[in-house]
CSV table of C-alpha atoms in Angstrom, one decimal:
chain,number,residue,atom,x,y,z
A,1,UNK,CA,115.3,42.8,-110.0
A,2,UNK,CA,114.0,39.4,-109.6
A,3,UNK,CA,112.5,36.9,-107.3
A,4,UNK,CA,114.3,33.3,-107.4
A,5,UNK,CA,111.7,30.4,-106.5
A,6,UNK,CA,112.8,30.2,-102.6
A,7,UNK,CA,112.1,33.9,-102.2
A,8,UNK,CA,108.8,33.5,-104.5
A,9,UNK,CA,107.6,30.3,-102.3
A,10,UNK,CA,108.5,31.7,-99.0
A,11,UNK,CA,106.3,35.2,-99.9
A,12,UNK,CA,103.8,32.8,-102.0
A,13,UNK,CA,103.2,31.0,-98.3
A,14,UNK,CA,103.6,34.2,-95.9
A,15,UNK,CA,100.5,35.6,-98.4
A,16,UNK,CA,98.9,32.9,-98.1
A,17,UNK,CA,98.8,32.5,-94.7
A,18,UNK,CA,97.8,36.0,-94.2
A,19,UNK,CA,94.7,35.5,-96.1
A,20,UNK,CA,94.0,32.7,-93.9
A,21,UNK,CA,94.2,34.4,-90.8
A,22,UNK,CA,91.9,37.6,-92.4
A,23,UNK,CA,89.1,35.0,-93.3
A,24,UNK,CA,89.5,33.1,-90.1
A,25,UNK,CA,89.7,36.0,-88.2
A,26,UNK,CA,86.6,37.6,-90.1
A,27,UNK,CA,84.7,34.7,-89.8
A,28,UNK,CA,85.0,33.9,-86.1
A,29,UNK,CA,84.4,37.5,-85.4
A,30,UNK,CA,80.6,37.2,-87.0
A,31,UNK,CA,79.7,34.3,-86.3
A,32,UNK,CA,76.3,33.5,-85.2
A,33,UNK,CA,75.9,33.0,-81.5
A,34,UNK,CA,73.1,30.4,-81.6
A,35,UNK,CA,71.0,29.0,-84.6
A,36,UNK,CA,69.5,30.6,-87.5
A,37,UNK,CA,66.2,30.5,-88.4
A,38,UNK,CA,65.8,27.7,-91.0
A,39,UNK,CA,67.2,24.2,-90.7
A,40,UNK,CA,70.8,25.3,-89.2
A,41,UNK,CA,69.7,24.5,-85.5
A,42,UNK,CA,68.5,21.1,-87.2
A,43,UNK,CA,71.8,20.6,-88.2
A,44,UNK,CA,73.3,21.9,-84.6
A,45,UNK,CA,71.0,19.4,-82.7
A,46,UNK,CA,71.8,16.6,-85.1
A,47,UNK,CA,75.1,16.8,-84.9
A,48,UNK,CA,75.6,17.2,-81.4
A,49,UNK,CA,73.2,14.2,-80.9
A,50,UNK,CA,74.7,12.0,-83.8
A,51,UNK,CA,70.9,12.0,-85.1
A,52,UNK,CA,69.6,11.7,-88.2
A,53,UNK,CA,69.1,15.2,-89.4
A,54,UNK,CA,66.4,15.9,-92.6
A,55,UNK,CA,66.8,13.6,-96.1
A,56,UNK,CA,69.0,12.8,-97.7
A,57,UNK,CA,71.3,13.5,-94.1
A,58,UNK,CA,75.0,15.3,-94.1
A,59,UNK,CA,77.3,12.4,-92.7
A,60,UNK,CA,79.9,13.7,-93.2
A,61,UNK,CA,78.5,17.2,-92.2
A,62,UNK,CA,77.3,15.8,-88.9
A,63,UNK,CA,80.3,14.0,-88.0
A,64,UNK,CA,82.9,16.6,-88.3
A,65,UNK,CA,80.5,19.1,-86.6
A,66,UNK,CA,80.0,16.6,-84.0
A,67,UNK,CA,84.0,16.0,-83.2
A,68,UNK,CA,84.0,20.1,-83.0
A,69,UNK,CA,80.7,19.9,-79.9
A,70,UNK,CA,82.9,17.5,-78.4
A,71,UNK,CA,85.0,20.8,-77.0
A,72,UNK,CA,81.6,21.9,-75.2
A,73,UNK,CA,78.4,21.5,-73.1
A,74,UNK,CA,74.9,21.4,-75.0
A,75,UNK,CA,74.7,25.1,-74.3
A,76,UNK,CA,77.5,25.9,-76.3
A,77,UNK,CA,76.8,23.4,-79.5
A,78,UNK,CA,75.6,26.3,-81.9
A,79,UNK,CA,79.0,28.4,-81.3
A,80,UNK,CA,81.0,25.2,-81.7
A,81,UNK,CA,79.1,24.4,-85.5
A,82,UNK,CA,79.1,27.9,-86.7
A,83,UNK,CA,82.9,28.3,-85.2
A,84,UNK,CA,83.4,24.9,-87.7
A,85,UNK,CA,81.8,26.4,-90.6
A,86,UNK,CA,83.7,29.3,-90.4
A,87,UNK,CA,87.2,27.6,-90.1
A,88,UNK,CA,86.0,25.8,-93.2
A,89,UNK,CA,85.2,28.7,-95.2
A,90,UNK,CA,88.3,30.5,-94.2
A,91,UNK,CA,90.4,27.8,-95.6
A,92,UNK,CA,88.2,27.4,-98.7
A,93,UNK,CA,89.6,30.8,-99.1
A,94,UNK,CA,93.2,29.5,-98.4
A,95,UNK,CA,93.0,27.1,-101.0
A,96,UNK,CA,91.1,30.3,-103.3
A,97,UNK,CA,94.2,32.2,-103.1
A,98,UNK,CA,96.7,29.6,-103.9
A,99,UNK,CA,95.1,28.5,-107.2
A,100,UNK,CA,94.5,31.8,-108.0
A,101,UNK,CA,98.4,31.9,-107.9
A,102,UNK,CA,98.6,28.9,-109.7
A,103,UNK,CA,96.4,30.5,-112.3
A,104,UNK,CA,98.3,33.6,-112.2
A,105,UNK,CA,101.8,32.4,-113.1
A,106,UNK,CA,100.8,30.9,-115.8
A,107,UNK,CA,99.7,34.3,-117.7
A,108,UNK,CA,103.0,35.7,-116.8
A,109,UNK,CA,106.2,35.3,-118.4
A,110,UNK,CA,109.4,34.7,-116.3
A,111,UNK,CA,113.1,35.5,-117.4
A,112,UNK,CA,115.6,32.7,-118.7
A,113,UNK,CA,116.1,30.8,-115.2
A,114,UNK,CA,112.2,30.8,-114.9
A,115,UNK,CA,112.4,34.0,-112.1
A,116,UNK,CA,109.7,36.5,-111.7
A,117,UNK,CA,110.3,40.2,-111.8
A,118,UNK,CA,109.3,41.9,-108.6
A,119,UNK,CA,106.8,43.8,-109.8
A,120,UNK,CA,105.1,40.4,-111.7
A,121,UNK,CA,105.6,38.6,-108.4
A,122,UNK,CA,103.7,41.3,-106.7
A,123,UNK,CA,100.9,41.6,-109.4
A,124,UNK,CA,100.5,37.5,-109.1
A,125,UNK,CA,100.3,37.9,-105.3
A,126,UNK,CA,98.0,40.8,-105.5
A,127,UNK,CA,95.9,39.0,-107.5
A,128,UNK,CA,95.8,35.8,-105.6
A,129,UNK,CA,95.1,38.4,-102.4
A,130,UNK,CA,92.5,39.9,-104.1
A,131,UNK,CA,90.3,37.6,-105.9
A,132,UNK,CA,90.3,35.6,-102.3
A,133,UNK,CA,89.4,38.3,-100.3
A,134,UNK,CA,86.9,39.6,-102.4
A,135,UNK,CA,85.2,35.9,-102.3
A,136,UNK,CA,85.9,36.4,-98.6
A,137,UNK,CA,83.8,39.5,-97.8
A,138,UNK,CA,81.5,38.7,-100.8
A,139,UNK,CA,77.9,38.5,-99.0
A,140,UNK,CA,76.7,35.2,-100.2
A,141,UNK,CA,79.8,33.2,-99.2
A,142,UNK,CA,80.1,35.6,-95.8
A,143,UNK,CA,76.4,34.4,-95.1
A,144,UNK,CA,77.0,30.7,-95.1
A,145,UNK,CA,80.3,31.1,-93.5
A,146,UNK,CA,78.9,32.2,-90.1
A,147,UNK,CA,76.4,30.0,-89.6
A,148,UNK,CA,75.6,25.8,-89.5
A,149,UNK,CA,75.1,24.8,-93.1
A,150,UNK,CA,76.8,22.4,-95.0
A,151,UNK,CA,78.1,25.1,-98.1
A,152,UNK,CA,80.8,25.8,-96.0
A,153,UNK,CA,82.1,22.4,-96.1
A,154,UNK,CA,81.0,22.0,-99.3
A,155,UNK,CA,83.1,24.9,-100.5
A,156,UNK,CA,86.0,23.7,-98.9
A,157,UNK,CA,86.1,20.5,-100.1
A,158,UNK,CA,85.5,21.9,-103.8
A,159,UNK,CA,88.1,23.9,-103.1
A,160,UNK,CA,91.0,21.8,-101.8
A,161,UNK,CA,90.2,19.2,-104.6
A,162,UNK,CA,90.9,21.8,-107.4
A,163,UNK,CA,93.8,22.5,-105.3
A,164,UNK,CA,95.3,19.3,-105.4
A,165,UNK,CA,94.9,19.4,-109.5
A,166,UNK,CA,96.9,22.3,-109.5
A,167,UNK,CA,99.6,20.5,-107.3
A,168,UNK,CA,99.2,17.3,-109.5
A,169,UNK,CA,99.4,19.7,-112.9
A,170,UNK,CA,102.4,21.0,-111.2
A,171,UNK,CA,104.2,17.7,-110.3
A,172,UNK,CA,102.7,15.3,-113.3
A,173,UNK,CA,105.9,14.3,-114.6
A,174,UNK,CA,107.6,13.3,-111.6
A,175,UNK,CA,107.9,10.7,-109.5
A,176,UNK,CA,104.5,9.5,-107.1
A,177,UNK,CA,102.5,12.3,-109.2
A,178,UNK,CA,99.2,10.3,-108.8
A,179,UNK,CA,99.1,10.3,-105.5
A,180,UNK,CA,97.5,13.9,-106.4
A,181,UNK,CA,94.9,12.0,-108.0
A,182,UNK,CA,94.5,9.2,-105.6
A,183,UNK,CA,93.5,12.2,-103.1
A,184,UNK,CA,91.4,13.7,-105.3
A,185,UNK,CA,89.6,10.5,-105.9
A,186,UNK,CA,88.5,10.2,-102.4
């Protein structure tokens, strides 16, 4: 029995998504209520004030968090930033789980109209689900997901631009193809 490439997408994406809601949900569950003790309430503060936080500064960093304390009074800053941080790890583990699946195909074989057997599909989707999740709950990344420090944007950035190299690899000899790179370029 095999899996034709709607029915492989439309799993590939309901997976996906699912892994995404298990980070996000993780994430938001243990999140850090107020600041840390090292330079995360630094971070908080100069977001929320638009200051300029310790050299060299997060711009970026402090911006985004910034648009997120917008939501909020002052007394509720440090949920808002760590509640950031953790939407941007649990899509750095989004974008984990679809190049993992990228990855994955590529190691196994598919029949003559390019299907994948059930049983490869689900061995490509487990391992996509599993190398995610256990980057997920890993204690490191878990640590820096919870609370106000710029690895968790950092993360997802990495992430979503080795992403969009898969989706250029994927697309390279068609039509508009660069635009993958033009993204990844900025």
């Amino acid at each position: 029995m095999y899996l034709d490439q709607k029915k492989f997408n439309i799993w590939n994406r309901a997976i996906s998504l699912v892994t995404l809601f298990i980070a996000a949900f993780t994430y938001l569950m243990t999140i850090e209520p107020t600041a840390s003790f090292w330079d995360c309430g630094e971070f908080i503060v100069s977001s929320y004030k638009l200051e300029v936080g310790h050299p060299p500064g997060n711009p970026v960093f402090q911006l985004i968090a910034r648009f997120f304390t917008i939501f909020g009074d002052n007394m509720h800053a440090a949920v808002l930033v760590n509640a950031m941080s953790a939407l941007f790890s649990a899509f750095t583990i989004f974008f984990l789980y679809l190049t993992i699946v990228f990855f994955a195909k590529r190691v196994v074989k598919t029949n003559e109209e390019g299907e994948y057997s059930v049983s490869d599909s689900i061995l490509i989707f487990g391992s996509g689900l599993v190398g995610a999740l256990v980057y997920c709950f890993s204690d490191t990344f878990w640590f820096s997901a919870v609370e106000a420090e710029v690895y968790a944007m950092s993360s997802f950035f990495t992430a979503i631009v080795i992403w969009c190299m898969t989706k250029w690899y994927e697309q390279k000899d068609r039509n508009y193809a660069n635009r993958w790179i033009v993204l990844i370029f900025f």
